[in-house]
């Protein structure tokens, strides 16, 4: 709260989810890992193939949170709401 009171610009509370990048030897390996990730609830997972043929599998969670708290130095939410956001973010971290 002290840092928020001193802020002169925009402040955003942000929680970013788990991300795991796995370099795969074969496309079939990446597809198998992708299936496992999706079945495990990591719905933002995907496979990319680079120009050089590098196969990368990204396992990503959907547990994100991004909320503006202040605008041009003016606090837009209550301290009670910030405590609620912290509780929600901590729960997301546990789920992550």
PDB file of N, CA, C and O in Angstrom, residues 23-26 48-56:
ATOM      1  N   UNK A  23      12.146 -28.579 -25.510  1.00  0.00           N
ATOM      2  CA  UNK A  23      12.674 -28.816 -26.846  1.00  0.00           C
ATOM      3  C   UNK A  23      12.514 -30.300 -27.151  1.00  0.00           C
ATOM      4  O   UNK A  23      13.005 -31.149 -26.400  1.00  0.00           O
ATOM      5  N   UNK A  24      11.797 -30.623 -28.218  1.00  0.00           N
ATOM      6  CA  UNK A  24      11.491 -32.017 -28.554  1.00  0.00           C
ATOM      7  C   UNK A  24      12.315 -32.475 -29.760  1.00  0.00           C
ATOM      8  O   UNK A  24      12.535 -31.715 -30.696  1.00  0.00           O
ATOM      9  N   UNK A  25      12.731 -33.730 -29.703  1.00  0.00           N
ATOM     10  CA  UNK A  25      13.540 -34.281 -30.781  1.00  0.00           C
ATOM     11  C   UNK A  25      12.684 -34.568 -32.016  1.00  0.00           C
ATOM     12  O   UNK A  25      13.113 -34.342 -33.141  1.00  0.00           O
ATOM     13  N   UNK A  26      11.486 -35.082 -31.808  1.00  0.00           N
ATOM     14  CA  UNK A  26      10.598 -35.456 -32.915  1.00  0.00           C
ATOM     15  C   UNK A  26       9.235 -34.787 -32.733  1.00  0.00           C
ATOM     16  O   UNK A  26       8.806 -34.540 -31.599  1.00  0.00           O
ATOM     17  N   UNK A  48       5.387 -25.324 -31.532  1.00  0.00           N
ATOM     18  CA  UNK A  48       5.882 -24.482 -32.622  1.00  0.00           C
ATOM     19  C   UNK A  48       7.082 -25.168 -33.256  1.00  0.00           C
ATOM     20  O   UNK A  48       7.851 -25.852 -32.582  1.00  0.00           O
ATOM     21  N   UNK A  49       7.198 -24.967 -34.556  1.00  0.00           N
ATOM     22  CA  UNK A  49       8.336 -25.511 -35.298  1.00  0.00           C
ATOM     23  C   UNK A  49       9.059 -24.318 -35.920  1.00  0.00           C
ATOM     24  O   UNK A  49       8.474 -23.561 -36.699  1.00  0.00           O
ATOM     25  N   UNK A  50      10.323 -24.147 -35.547  1.00  0.00           N
ATOM     26  CA  UNK A  50      11.119 -23.032 -36.057  1.00  0.00           C
ATOM     27  C   UNK A  50      11.609 -23.276 -37.471  1.00  0.00           C
ATOM     28  O   UNK A  50      11.502 -24.380 -38.010  1.00  0.00           O
ATOM     29  N   UNK A  51      12.175 -22.224 -38.055  1.00  0.00           N
ATOM     30  CA  UNK A  51      12.693 -22.316 -39.431  1.00  0.00           C
ATOM     31  C   UNK A  51      13.759 -23.393 -39.585  1.00  0.00           C
ATOM     32  O   UNK A  51      13.830 -24.057 -40.605  1.00  0.00           O
ATOM     33  N   UNK A  52      14.563 -23.552 -38.570  1.00  0.00           N
ATOM     34  CA  UNK A  52      15.630 -24.558 -38.625  1.00  0.00           C
ATOM     35  C   UNK A  52      15.154 -25.950 -38.266  1.00  0.00           C
ATOM     36  O   UNK A  52      15.945 -26.870 -38.150  1.00  0.00           O
ATOM     37  N   UNK A  53      13.837 -26.102 -38.034  1.00  0.00           N
ATOM     38  CA  UNK A  53      13.294 -27.409 -37.700  1.00  0.00           C
ATOM     39  C   UNK A  53      13.241 -27.691 -36.206  1.00  0.00           C
ATOM     40  O   UNK A  53      12.884 -28.797 -35.795  1.00  0.00           O
ATOM     41  N   UNK A  54      13.601 -26.694 -35.402  1.00  0.00           N
ATOM     42  CA  UNK A  54      13.562 -26.878 -33.945  1.00  0.00           C
ATOM     43  C   UNK A  54      12.099 -26.978 -33.502  1.00  0.00           C
ATOM     44  O   UNK A  54      11.284 -26.128 -33.817  1.00  0.00           O
ATOM     45  N   UNK A  55      11.784 -28.060 -32.776  1.00  0.00           N
ATOM     46  CA  UNK A  55      10.413 -28.335 -32.334  1.00  0.00           C
ATOM     47  C   UNK A  55      10.317 -27.982 -30.848  1.00  0.00           C
ATOM     48  O   UNK A  55      10.990 -28.591 -30.017  1.00  0.00           O
ATOM     49  N   UNK A  56       9.476 -26.999 -30.534  1.00  0.00           N
ATOM     50  CA  UNK A  56       9.330 -26.524 -29.163  1.00  0.00           C
ATOM     51  C   UNK A  56       7.896 -26.735 -28.701  1.00  0.00           C
ATOM     52  O   UNK A  56       6.953 -26.342 -29.378  1.00  0.00           O
TER      53      UNK A  56
END
